[in-house]
Short mmCIF file of C-alpha atoms and ligand atoms in Angstrom, two decimals:
data_model
loop_
_atom_site.label_atom_id
_atom_site.label_comp_id
_atom_site.label_asym_id
_atom_site.label_seq_id
_atom_site.Cartn_x
_atom_site.Cartn_y
_atom_site.Cartn_z
CA UNK A 1 70.40 55.25 75.89
CA UNK A 2 71.05 55.16 72.19
CA UNK A 3 73.47 57.85 71.05
CA UNK A 4 73.27 59.13 67.43
CA UNK A 5 76.77 59.61 65.97
CA UNK A 6 78.30 61.31 63.02
CA UNK A 7 80.76 59.59 60.73
CA UNK A 8 81.87 60.04 57.17
CA UNK A 9 83.29 56.76 56.07
CA UNK A 10 83.74 53.23 57.23
CA UNK A 11 87.13 52.66 58.89
CA UNK A 12 89.68 51.19 56.51
CA UNK A 13 90.59 47.65 57.26
CA UNK A 14 93.72 47.28 59.31
CA UNK A 15 93.78 50.98 60.24
CA UNK A 16 93.09 51.08 63.98
CA UNK A 17 94.02 48.96 66.86
CA UNK A 18 91.88 48.50 69.95
CA UNK A 19 93.21 49.32 73.37
CA UNK A 20 92.06 47.41 76.31
CA UNK A 21 92.03 50.07 78.89
CA UNK A 22 90.55 49.08 82.22
CA UNK A 23 89.95 52.62 83.65
CA UNK A 24 86.62 53.14 81.98
CA UNK A 25 84.14 50.31 82.03
CA UNK A 26 82.74 49.02 78.79
CA UNK A 27 79.06 49.17 78.17
CA UNK A 28 76.96 45.95 78.28
CA UNK A 29 77.33 43.37 77.11
CA UNK A 30 80.41 42.75 79.20
CA UNK A 31 83.48 41.49 77.35
CA UNK A 32 85.60 39.03 79.13
CA UNK A 33 89.14 39.92 78.19
CA UNK A 34 91.30 39.58 81.25
CA UNK A 35 94.11 41.79 80.18
CA UNK A 36 94.69 43.73 83.39
CA UNK A 37 92.69 43.86 86.63
CA UNK A 38 89.60 46.09 86.67
CA UNK A 39 89.64 49.37 88.62
CA UNK A 40 86.99 51.49 90.16
CA UNK A 41 84.81 53.28 87.59
CA UNK A 42 84.96 57.06 87.35
CA UNK A 43 82.55 59.29 89.30
CA UNK A 44 79.25 59.54 87.54
CA UNK A 45 79.07 62.22 84.79
CA UNK A 46 82.79 62.91 84.89
CA UNK A 47 85.30 61.89 82.27
CA UNK A 48 88.58 60.74 83.71
CA UNK A 49 91.76 61.28 81.74
CA UNK A 50 93.06 57.92 80.72
CA UNK A 51 96.56 57.11 81.78
CA UNK A 52 98.99 57.08 78.93
CA UNK A 53 100.84 53.87 78.58
CA UNK A 54 102.43 51.79 75.97
CA UNK A 55 99.76 50.42 73.71
CA UNK A 56 101.67 48.24 71.29
CA UNK A 57 99.06 45.72 70.32
CA UNK A 58 100.16 42.11 70.26
CA UNK A 59 99.36 39.84 67.32
CA UNK A 60 96.68 38.26 69.45
CA UNK A 61 94.94 41.57 70.07
CA UNK A 62 95.41 42.55 66.44
CA UNK A 63 93.54 39.42 65.36
CA UNK A 64 90.88 39.86 67.93
CA UNK A 65 90.37 43.47 67.12
CA UNK A 66 87.94 43.17 64.21
CA UNK A 67 85.53 40.68 65.68
CA UNK A 68 85.62 42.29 69.15
CA UNK A 69 85.37 45.89 67.96
CA UNK A 70 81.52 46.14 67.72
CA UNK A 71 81.34 44.84 71.32
CA UNK A 72 84.20 46.86 72.91
CA UNK A 73 83.69 50.01 70.94
CA UNK A 74 83.99 52.04 74.14
CA UNK A 75 87.74 51.53 74.25
CA UNK A 76 88.68 53.00 70.95
CA UNK A 77 89.96 56.53 71.69
CA UNK A 78 93.61 55.91 72.06
CA UNK A 79 95.85 58.93 72.66
CA UNK A 80 98.65 57.21 70.68
CA UNK A 81 96.50 57.23 67.61
CA UNK A 82 95.34 60.82 68.10
CA UNK A 83 95.31 62.18 64.50
CA UNK A 84 94.97 65.91 65.19
CA UNK A 85 97.94 68.13 64.43
CA UNK A 86 97.94 71.62 65.99
CA UNK A 87 101.18 73.18 64.86
CA UNK A 88 102.83 75.65 62.41
CA UNK A 89 102.56 74.49 58.83
CA UNK A 90 101.91 71.02 60.12
CA UNK A 91 99.98 69.01 57.57
CA UNK A 92 96.47 68.40 58.89
CA UNK A 93 95.11 64.87 58.87
CA UNK A 94 92.38 66.21 56.56
CA UNK A 95 92.78 69.36 54.47
CA UNK A 96 89.22 70.52 54.74
CA UNK A 97 87.42 73.37 52.98
CA UNK A 98 90.13 74.36 50.52
CA UNK A 99 88.80 72.70 47.38
CA UNK A 100 88.29 76.06 45.55
CA UNK A 101 91.88 77.14 46.05
CA UNK A 102 93.23 73.77 45.06
CA UNK A 103 91.15 73.80 41.86
CA UNK A 104 92.27 77.40 41.04
CA UNK A 105 95.87 76.39 41.51
CA UNK A 106 95.46 73.30 39.27
CA UNK A 107 94.32 75.73 36.54
CA UNK A 108 97.24 78.12 37.16
CA UNK A 109 99.72 75.28 36.74
CA UNK A 110 98.13 73.98 33.63
CA UNK A 111 97.85 77.36 32.04
CA UNK A 112 101.34 78.42 32.90
CA UNK A 113 102.82 75.13 31.61
CA UNK A 114 101.01 75.83 28.32
CA UNK A 115 102.40 79.34 28.11
CA UNK A 116 99.04 80.91 28.61
CA UNK A 117 98.87 84.26 30.35
CA UNK A 118 98.00 83.68 34.04
CA UNK A 119 98.27 85.54 37.26
CA UNK A 120 100.03 83.83 40.01
CA UNK A 121 98.41 83.30 43.44
CA UNK A 122 98.91 84.99 46.71
CA UNK A 123 97.22 83.60 49.80
CA UNK A 124 96.32 85.99 52.65
CA UNK A 125 94.80 85.37 56.02
CA UNK A 126 95.16 85.62 59.80
CA UNK A 127 97.51 83.53 61.86
CA UNK A 128 96.70 79.88 61.95
CA UNK A 129 94.13 79.73 59.12
CA UNK A 130 96.28 77.33 57.14
CA UNK A 131 98.32 79.52 54.64
CA UNK A 132 101.53 77.55 55.07
CA UNK A 133 99.74 74.25 54.87
CA UNK A 134 98.10 75.27 51.59
CA UNK A 135 101.31 76.63 50.22
CA UNK A 136 103.02 73.37 50.98
CA UNK A 137 100.12 71.49 49.29
CA UNK A 138 100.53 73.79 46.22
CA UNK A 139 104.22 72.81 46.23
CA UNK A 140 103.37 69.10 46.27
CA UNK A 141 100.89 69.69 43.36
CA UNK A 142 103.60 71.33 41.28
CA UNK A 143 106.07 68.55 42.12
CA UNK A 144 103.53 65.94 41.03
CA UNK A 145 103.51 67.67 37.68
CA UNK A 146 107.28 67.35 37.59
CA UNK A 147 107.81 71.04 38.04
CA UNK A 148 110.89 72.37 39.72
CA UNK A 149 109.97 73.92 43.08
CA UNK A 150 111.65 75.96 45.83
CA UNK A 151 110.39 77.67 48.91
CA UNK A 152 111.55 80.51 51.15
CA UNK A 153 110.30 82.11 54.29
CA UNK A 154 110.86 85.81 54.14
CA UNK A 155 112.43 87.60 57.15
CA UNK A 156 112.20 91.37 57.76
CA UNK A 157 115.97 91.62 58.40
CA UNK A 158 117.10 89.76 55.37
CA UNK A 159 117.39 90.38 51.61
CA UNK A 160 115.68 87.78 49.46
CA UNK A 161 118.80 87.38 47.22
CA UNK A 162 120.26 84.41 48.98
CA UNK A 163 117.14 82.54 49.90
CA UNK A 164 115.78 82.94 46.36
CA UNK A 165 119.10 81.60 44.99
CA UNK A 166 118.95 78.65 47.25
CA UNK A 167 115.28 77.93 46.36
CA UNK A 168 115.95 78.15 42.62
CA UNK A 169 118.99 75.94 43.07
CA UNK A 170 116.67 73.34 44.64
CA UNK A 171 114.26 73.74 41.82
CA UNK A 172 116.91 73.23 39.17
CA UNK A 173 118.30 70.19 40.97
CA UNK A 174 114.83 68.66 40.65
CA UNK A 175 114.82 69.21 36.93
CA UNK A 176 118.49 68.53 36.09
CA UNK A 177 118.34 64.65 36.01
CA UNK A 178 115.66 64.86 33.31
CA UNK A 179 117.46 67.46 31.10
CA UNK A 180 119.21 66.13 28.06
CA UNK A 181 121.75 68.89 27.78
CA UNK A 182 123.84 69.15 30.97
CA UNK A 183 125.62 72.19 29.57
CA UNK A 184 122.26 74.14 29.78
CA UNK A 185 122.02 73.25 33.40
CA UNK A 186 125.67 74.30 34.04
CA UNK A 187 125.14 77.54 32.21
CA UNK A 188 122.18 78.33 34.39
CA UNK A 189 124.05 77.33 37.56
CA UNK A 190 126.82 79.77 36.60
CA UNK A 191 124.25 82.60 36.34
CA UNK A 192 122.67 81.45 39.65
CA UNK A 193 126.03 81.53 41.38
CA UNK A 194 126.85 84.99 39.95
CA UNK A 195 123.45 86.11 41.29
CA UNK A 196 123.97 84.66 44.72
CA UNK A 197 127.51 86.07 45.01
CA UNK A 198 126.15 89.67 44.58
CA UNK A 199 124.67 89.38 48.02
CA UNK A 200 125.46 92.61 49.90
CA UNK A 201 126.88 90.80 52.94
CA UNK A 202 129.27 88.89 50.70
CA UNK A 203 130.34 92.10 48.93
CA UNK A 204 131.14 93.70 52.30
CA UNK A 205 133.23 90.67 53.23
CA UNK A 206 131.06 90.04 56.30
CA UNK A 207 129.97 86.70 55.06
CA UNK A 208 131.69 83.45 54.34
CA UNK A 209 128.63 81.95 52.88
CA UNK A 210 128.95 80.07 49.62
CA UNK A 211 126.13 79.01 47.36
CA UNK A 212 127.36 75.42 47.10
CA UNK A 213 127.42 75.46 43.35
CA UNK A 214 130.52 73.86 41.76
CA UNK A 215 130.53 75.56 38.32
CA UNK A 216 132.30 78.92 37.96
CA UNK A 217 130.10 82.04 38.31
CA UNK A 218 129.07 83.47 34.96
CA UNK A 219 129.78 87.08 34.12
CA UNK A 220 127.48 89.77 32.85
CA UNK A 221 124.15 88.15 33.72
CA UNK A 222 122.09 88.52 36.94
CA UNK A 223 125.18 90.02 38.62
CA UNK A 224 124.67 93.77 38.28
CA UNK A 225 123.88 94.21 41.95
CA UNK A 226 120.59 95.70 41.15
CA UNK A 227 118.11 93.19 42.43
CA UNK A 228 115.36 94.14 40.00
CA UNK A 229 117.59 93.58 36.93
CA UNK A 230 119.24 90.44 38.43
CA UNK A 231 116.08 88.81 39.44
CA UNK A 232 114.46 89.42 36.07
CA UNK A 233 117.44 87.86 34.28
CA UNK A 234 117.61 84.91 36.71
CA UNK A 235 113.89 84.19 36.39
CA UNK A 236 113.96 84.38 32.57
CA UNK A 237 116.96 81.93 32.42
CA UNK A 238 115.30 79.54 34.92
CA UNK A 239 112.12 79.62 32.96
CA UNK A 240 114.13 78.76 29.85
CA UNK A 241 115.51 75.58 31.42
CA UNK A 242 111.93 74.60 32.47
CA UNK A 243 110.66 75.26 28.92
CA UNK A 244 113.22 72.83 27.59
CA UNK A 245 111.50 70.11 29.62
CA UNK A 246 107.92 71.32 28.91
CA UNK A 247 107.31 72.03 32.62
CA UNK A 248 107.48 75.08 34.87
CA UNK A 249 109.16 76.34 38.05
CA UNK A 250 107.31 77.52 41.06
CA UNK A 251 108.92 79.67 43.78
CA UNK A 252 106.89 79.79 47.01
CA UNK A 253 107.34 82.69 49.42
CA UNK A 254 105.86 82.35 52.91
CA UNK A 255 105.46 85.28 55.25
CA UNK A 256 105.68 87.41 52.14
CA UNK A 257 104.62 90.55 54.06
CA UNK A 258 108.10 90.50 55.63
CA UNK A 259 110.00 90.90 52.32
CA UNK A 260 111.82 94.22 52.51
CA UNK A 261 110.23 97.01 50.48
CA UNK A 262 112.94 97.32 47.76
CA UNK A 263 112.89 93.48 47.34
CA UNK A 264 109.13 93.51 46.92
CA UNK A 265 109.48 96.04 44.25
CA UNK A 266 112.25 93.96 42.53
CA UNK A 267 110.13 90.84 42.79
CA UNK A 268 107.06 92.38 41.31
CA UNK A 269 109.08 93.84 38.42
CA UNK A 270 110.62 90.48 37.63
CA UNK A 271 107.21 88.76 37.73
CA UNK A 272 105.86 91.52 35.53
CA UNK A 273 108.56 90.92 32.99
CA UNK A 274 107.96 87.18 32.97
CA UNK A 275 104.23 87.57 32.58
CA UNK A 276 104.86 89.51 29.48
CA UNK A 277 107.10 86.95 27.84
CA UNK A 278 105.07 83.94 28.99
CA UNK A 279 107.94 82.23 30.79
CA UNK A 280 106.78 79.23 32.84
CA UNK A 281 107.95 80.52 36.22
CA UNK A 282 105.47 81.61 38.94
CA UNK A 283 105.92 83.12 42.29
CA UNK A 284 103.29 82.04 44.81
CA UNK A 285 103.07 83.95 48.05
CA UNK A 286 101.40 83.67 51.41
CA UNK A 287 101.11 86.27 54.11
CA UNK A 288 99.09 88.30 56.48
CA UNK A 289 95.91 90.10 55.35
CA UNK A 290 97.77 93.39 54.60
CA UNK A 291 100.04 91.72 52.02
CA UNK A 292 98.03 93.00 49.07
CA UNK A 293 98.57 96.54 50.29
CA UNK A 294 102.30 95.92 50.80
CA UNK A 295 102.51 94.73 47.17
CA UNK A 296 100.46 97.48 45.68
CA UNK A 297 102.35 100.18 47.68
CA UNK A 298 105.45 98.92 45.88
CA UNK A 299 104.06 98.48 42.32
CA UNK A 300 100.63 99.76 41.31
CA UNK A 301 100.22 96.89 38.81
CA UNK A 302 100.67 94.22 41.48
CA UNK A 303 96.94 93.51 41.67
CA UNK A 304 97.03 92.59 37.99
CA UNK A 305 100.05 90.41 38.61
CA UNK A 306 98.61 88.26 41.41
CA UNK A 307 95.28 86.56 42.12
CA UNK A 308 94.57 87.16 45.81
CA UNK A 309 92.93 84.24 47.66
CA UNK A 310 91.77 85.16 51.15
CA UNK A 311 92.10 82.10 53.37
CA UNK A 312 89.50 82.28 56.10
CA UNK A 313 88.16 80.09 58.83
CA UNK A 314 86.36 76.91 57.93
CA UNK A 315 82.67 76.86 57.55
CA UNK A 316 80.62 74.41 59.66
CA UNK A 317 80.80 71.54 57.14
CA UNK A 318 84.48 71.85 56.55
CA UNK A 319 85.30 72.17 60.28
CA UNK A 320 83.23 69.01 60.99
CA UNK A 321 84.92 67.23 58.10
CA UNK A 322 88.38 68.18 59.55
CA UNK A 323 87.40 66.44 62.82
CA UNK A 324 85.33 63.48 61.72
CA UNK A 325 87.30 62.28 58.66
CA UNK A 326 90.47 61.57 60.54
CA UNK A 327 88.52 60.11 63.42
CA UNK A 328 86.60 57.83 61.13
CA UNK A 329 89.92 56.38 59.90
CA UNK A 330 90.59 55.40 63.54
CA UNK A 331 87.10 54.02 64.12
CA UNK A 332 86.21 56.93 66.37
CA UNK A 333 83.06 59.05 66.10
CA UNK A 334 81.68 62.27 67.44
CA UNK A 335 78.07 62.92 68.59
CA UNK A 336 76.36 65.79 66.76
CA UNK A 337 76.26 67.92 69.99
CA UNK A 338 80.03 67.29 70.45
CA UNK A 339 80.54 68.79 66.98
CA UNK A 340 78.28 71.67 67.90
CA UNK A 341 80.32 72.37 71.00
CA UNK A 342 83.59 72.06 69.11
CA UNK A 343 82.48 74.49 66.44
CA UNK A 344 81.48 77.02 69.09
CA UNK A 345 84.83 76.71 70.73
CA UNK A 346 87.08 76.65 67.70
CA UNK A 347 85.03 79.09 65.72
CA UNK A 348 86.17 77.37 62.52
CA UNK A 349 89.80 78.54 62.84
CA UNK A 350 91.89 75.57 61.63
CA UNK A 351 94.51 75.80 64.33
CA UNK A 352 91.85 75.84 67.04
CA UNK A 353 89.98 72.95 65.37
CA UNK A 354 93.16 70.90 65.63
CA UNK A 355 93.95 72.07 69.18
CA UNK A 356 90.46 71.43 70.61
CA UNK A 357 90.13 68.17 68.64
CA UNK A 358 93.43 66.83 70.00
CA UNK A 359 92.65 67.53 73.68
CA UNK A 360 89.11 66.25 73.34
CA UNK A 361 90.44 62.96 71.89
CA UNK A 362 93.04 62.59 74.57
CA UNK A 363 90.55 63.08 77.37
CA UNK A 364 87.50 61.29 76.00
CA UNK A 365 87.13 57.89 77.56
CA UNK A 366 85.35 56.23 74.63
CA UNK A 367 83.85 56.61 71.19
CA UNK A 368 81.72 58.41 70.41
CA UNK A 369 83.21 61.62 71.75
CA UNK A 370 80.36 63.50 73.37
CA UNK A 371 79.52 67.18 74.25
CA UNK A 372 80.35 66.20 77.87
CA UNK A 373 83.86 65.23 76.72
CA UNK A 374 84.25 68.57 75.00
CA UNK A 375 83.10 70.43 78.11
CA UNK A 376 85.62 68.57 80.23
CA UNK A 377 88.49 69.00 77.72
CA UNK A 378 87.86 72.62 76.70
CA UNK A 379 89.61 74.22 79.71
CA UNK A 380 92.79 72.19 78.97
CA UNK A 381 92.69 73.21 75.37
CA UNK A 382 92.24 76.80 76.29
CA UNK A 383 95.07 76.60 78.75
CA UNK A 384 97.40 75.27 76.04
CA UNK A 385 96.31 77.96 73.63
CA UNK A 386 96.83 80.59 76.30
CA UNK A 387 100.44 79.50 76.80
CA UNK A 388 101.47 78.44 73.35
CA UNK A 389 99.43 80.31 70.74
CA UNK A 390 98.61 83.58 72.52
CA UNK A 391 101.12 83.80 75.39
CA UNK A 392 104.19 83.31 73.25
CA UNK A 393 103.14 86.16 71.01
CA UNK A 394 102.11 88.43 73.91
CA UNK A 395 105.51 87.97 75.50
CA UNK A 396 107.22 89.37 72.44
CA UNK A 397 105.50 92.80 73.05
CA UNK A 398 107.06 95.50 75.15
CA UNK A 399 104.94 97.16 77.93
CA UNK A 400 104.01 100.03 75.68
CA UNK A 401 103.03 97.70 72.89
CA UNK A 402 100.95 95.66 75.36
CA UNK A 403 99.06 98.76 76.52
CA UNK A 404 98.36 99.46 72.87
CA UNK A 405 96.96 95.97 72.25
CA UNK A 406 94.92 96.09 75.48
CA UNK A 407 93.35 99.29 74.27
CA UNK A 408 92.56 97.67 70.95
CA UNK A 409 90.98 94.69 72.73
CA UNK A 410 88.77 96.90 74.76
CA UNK A 411 87.25 98.22 71.53
CA UNK A 412 86.22 94.76 70.37
CA UNK A 413 87.42 91.93 68.15
CA UNK A 414 87.09 93.57 64.77
CA UNK A 415 89.70 95.95 63.28
CA UNK A 416 89.46 99.35 64.96
CA UNK A 417 90.43 102.96 63.95
CA UNK A 418 93.77 103.95 65.39
CA UNK A 419 92.22 107.23 66.47
CA UNK A 420 89.90 105.37 68.82
CA UNK A 421 92.84 103.46 70.29
CA UNK A 422 94.61 106.78 71.01
CA UNK A 423 91.39 108.13 72.56
CA UNK A 424 91.07 105.05 74.80
CA UNK A 425 94.63 105.56 75.97
CA UNK A 426 94.12 109.36 76.29
CA UNK A 427 97.15 109.96 74.05
CA UNK A 428 97.84 111.76 70.78
CA UNK A 429 97.75 109.35 67.80
CA UNK A 430 101.23 110.43 66.62
CA UNK A 431 102.74 109.54 69.99
CA UNK A 432 101.55 105.92 69.55
CA UNK A 433 102.99 105.42 66.09
CA UNK A 434 106.27 103.79 67.34
CA UNK A 435 104.32 101.20 69.35
CA UNK A 436 101.91 100.55 66.45
CA UNK A 437 104.62 100.29 63.81
CA UNK A 438 106.63 97.93 65.94
CA UNK A 439 103.62 95.65 66.59
CA UNK A 440 103.05 95.59 62.74
CA UNK A 441 106.68 94.63 62.29
CA UNK A 442 106.38 91.90 64.84
CA UNK A 443 103.34 90.61 62.95
CA UNK A 444 100.95 90.99 65.89
CA UNK A 445 98.68 93.54 64.39
CA UNK A 446 98.03 94.60 60.77
CA UNK A 447 96.74 97.62 58.97
CA UNK A 448 93.38 96.44 57.66
CA UNK A 449 92.89 99.76 55.73
CA UNK A 450 94.16 103.27 56.11
CA UNK A 451 93.91 104.28 59.75
CA UNK A 452 92.37 100.92 60.89
CA UNK A 453 94.24 98.15 62.61
CA UNK A 454 93.34 94.56 63.63
CA UNK A 455 94.90 91.62 65.37
CA UNK A 456 96.61 89.15 63.19
CA UNK A 457 95.83 86.42 65.69
CA UNK A 458 92.24 85.23 65.87
CA UNK A 459 90.60 85.59 69.30
CA UNK A 460 93.57 87.62 70.54
CA UNK A 461 91.24 90.41 71.84
CA UNK A 462 89.35 87.87 73.88
CA UNK A 463 92.60 86.47 75.28
CA UNK A 464 93.78 89.98 76.18
CA UNK A 465 90.52 90.92 77.91
CA UNK A 466 91.07 87.91 80.21
CA UNK A 467 94.61 89.09 81.10
CA UNK A 468 95.25 91.35 84.03
CA UNK A 469 96.37 94.79 82.89
N1 ATP B 501 92.19 73.13 55.73
C1 ATP B 501 92.54 72.71 57.00
N2 ATP B 501 91.85 71.78 57.58
C2 ATP B 501 92.14 71.34 58.85
N3 ATP B 501 93.24 71.85 59.48
C3 ATP B 501 94.02 72.75 58.92
C4 ATP B 501 93.69 73.26 57.66
N4 ATP B 501 94.61 74.19 57.34
C5 ATP B 501 95.50 74.29 58.39
N5 ATP B 501 95.05 73.39 59.34
C6 ATP B 501 95.78 73.23 60.66
O1 ATP B 501 95.87 74.56 61.19
C7 ATP B 501 97.13 74.82 61.82
C8 ATP B 501 97.82 76.07 61.25
O2 ATP B 501 98.09 75.96 59.87
P1 ATP B 501 99.20 76.85 59.25
O3 ATP B 501 100.45 76.85 60.06
O4 ATP B 501 99.32 76.53 57.80
O5 ATP B 501 98.61 78.32 59.38
P2 ATP B 501 99.21 79.65 58.85
O6 ATP B 501 98.06 80.48 58.30
O7 ATP B 501 100.37 79.46 58.06
O8 ATP B 501 99.59 80.41 60.27
P3 ATP B 501 100.72 81.52 60.47
O9 ATP B 501 100.21 82.78 59.95
O10 ATP B 501 100.89 81.57 62.00
O11 ATP B 501 101.99 81.06 59.81
C9 ATP B 501 97.97 73.53 61.55
O12 ATP B 501 97.96 72.78 62.72
C10 ATP B 501 97.21 72.80 60.44
O13 ATP B 501 97.33 71.43 60.65
MG1 MG B 502 102.39 80.08 58.18
#
């Protein structure tokens, strides 16, 4: 039976290697390559997981690969060459469906470098939609333009003073070799050191941390102890160094919703000051969907400071591309109904796309990967998600918090009013505030709007409904 397949591009020469795996028989015409003795074929209609084994192709196989490939196509799904990358911030083999954001950021970089007024970008979205990946891609784009770059990951229990100092240190180190006046760099490093040394923990003598800057700390700049004043002065000076080189500086803040409230306020004020004097320094953030409300609660002008880009699940074309483009580079294809089944399972969420794609590849006996392969592999992918993606988060919740989330899950998958959660639990809303607040702090739920909460993790409600209470 002929199988129609979907592919995007011819495989690049020299990309893939063919594995002669005897477990699954090749379709006719038979190929006589006596590599290892043949074994019994799998039961009809069932895909058998291929044993993992060393697949280092010899030179002979390498040379035979091209002419033999059309004949032995069935053997091309090699777990060693599995391209999919379910992980945290892990670069996907194909960054699908983010062209609009990439274009927008190109414009931001160009305008800021030219001293044009421009709002910086803040990416928001649920867990696993690809915020960190996009932030890292933005960082690479800025580096390609020879900007200085630094990145921090905010933590709820930590002031941003030290991480920001370390990130700007990195950014300046990138610029320093190209600067013609080393004294300008030293002057800035002195200010940076003074800024870093005003860390509250250092002041209390509870920290032996040192910023690792050799020049003496400056006096009277960025060292007042008031983060708003200090950040503003530090940013203005850093922007000055970048201006000398005709470039900019980009500071990336991941998990930005975790920046402590006074620090958010200081950060916004410093960005506001910079936007007024056109300094080429931008702060690019990423965080959970309630990040805009965290920012506007701190400074009402924050929505004029940042351009919010909501990062969502991938549409059908982008999700297909995320799967078939990396596969095509390895000479592997998917049947259209396999792609239908994968989209139904992953629902377009990038982490799920990678997770289901990875297991389907590992378990598929041959290319093209079929709907039957997806059916066979889906339970294993779900099992892995249940343990790693959902389970690890669920375990961080206390029994009271779990009850709260189970009540939310009973009400559906969309954000729900807190009053309804209280009603489901037969409790007064105020008595549930500690559980709710702590779940928000742990990043498991977020306040979608006033009095309404939702899960930060896609499909979490579905996962909870399948758990025993
Ligand atoms: N555009 C994309 N196309 C294909 N895969 C993607 C895309 N964006 C992200 N991924 C994949 O999704 C997974 C999650 O990405 P990432 O860690 O960036 O998400 P996140 O939004 O930062 O999640 P969290 O909120 O938990 O930090 C990674 O495995 C990554 O490879
Ligand atoms: Mg992330």
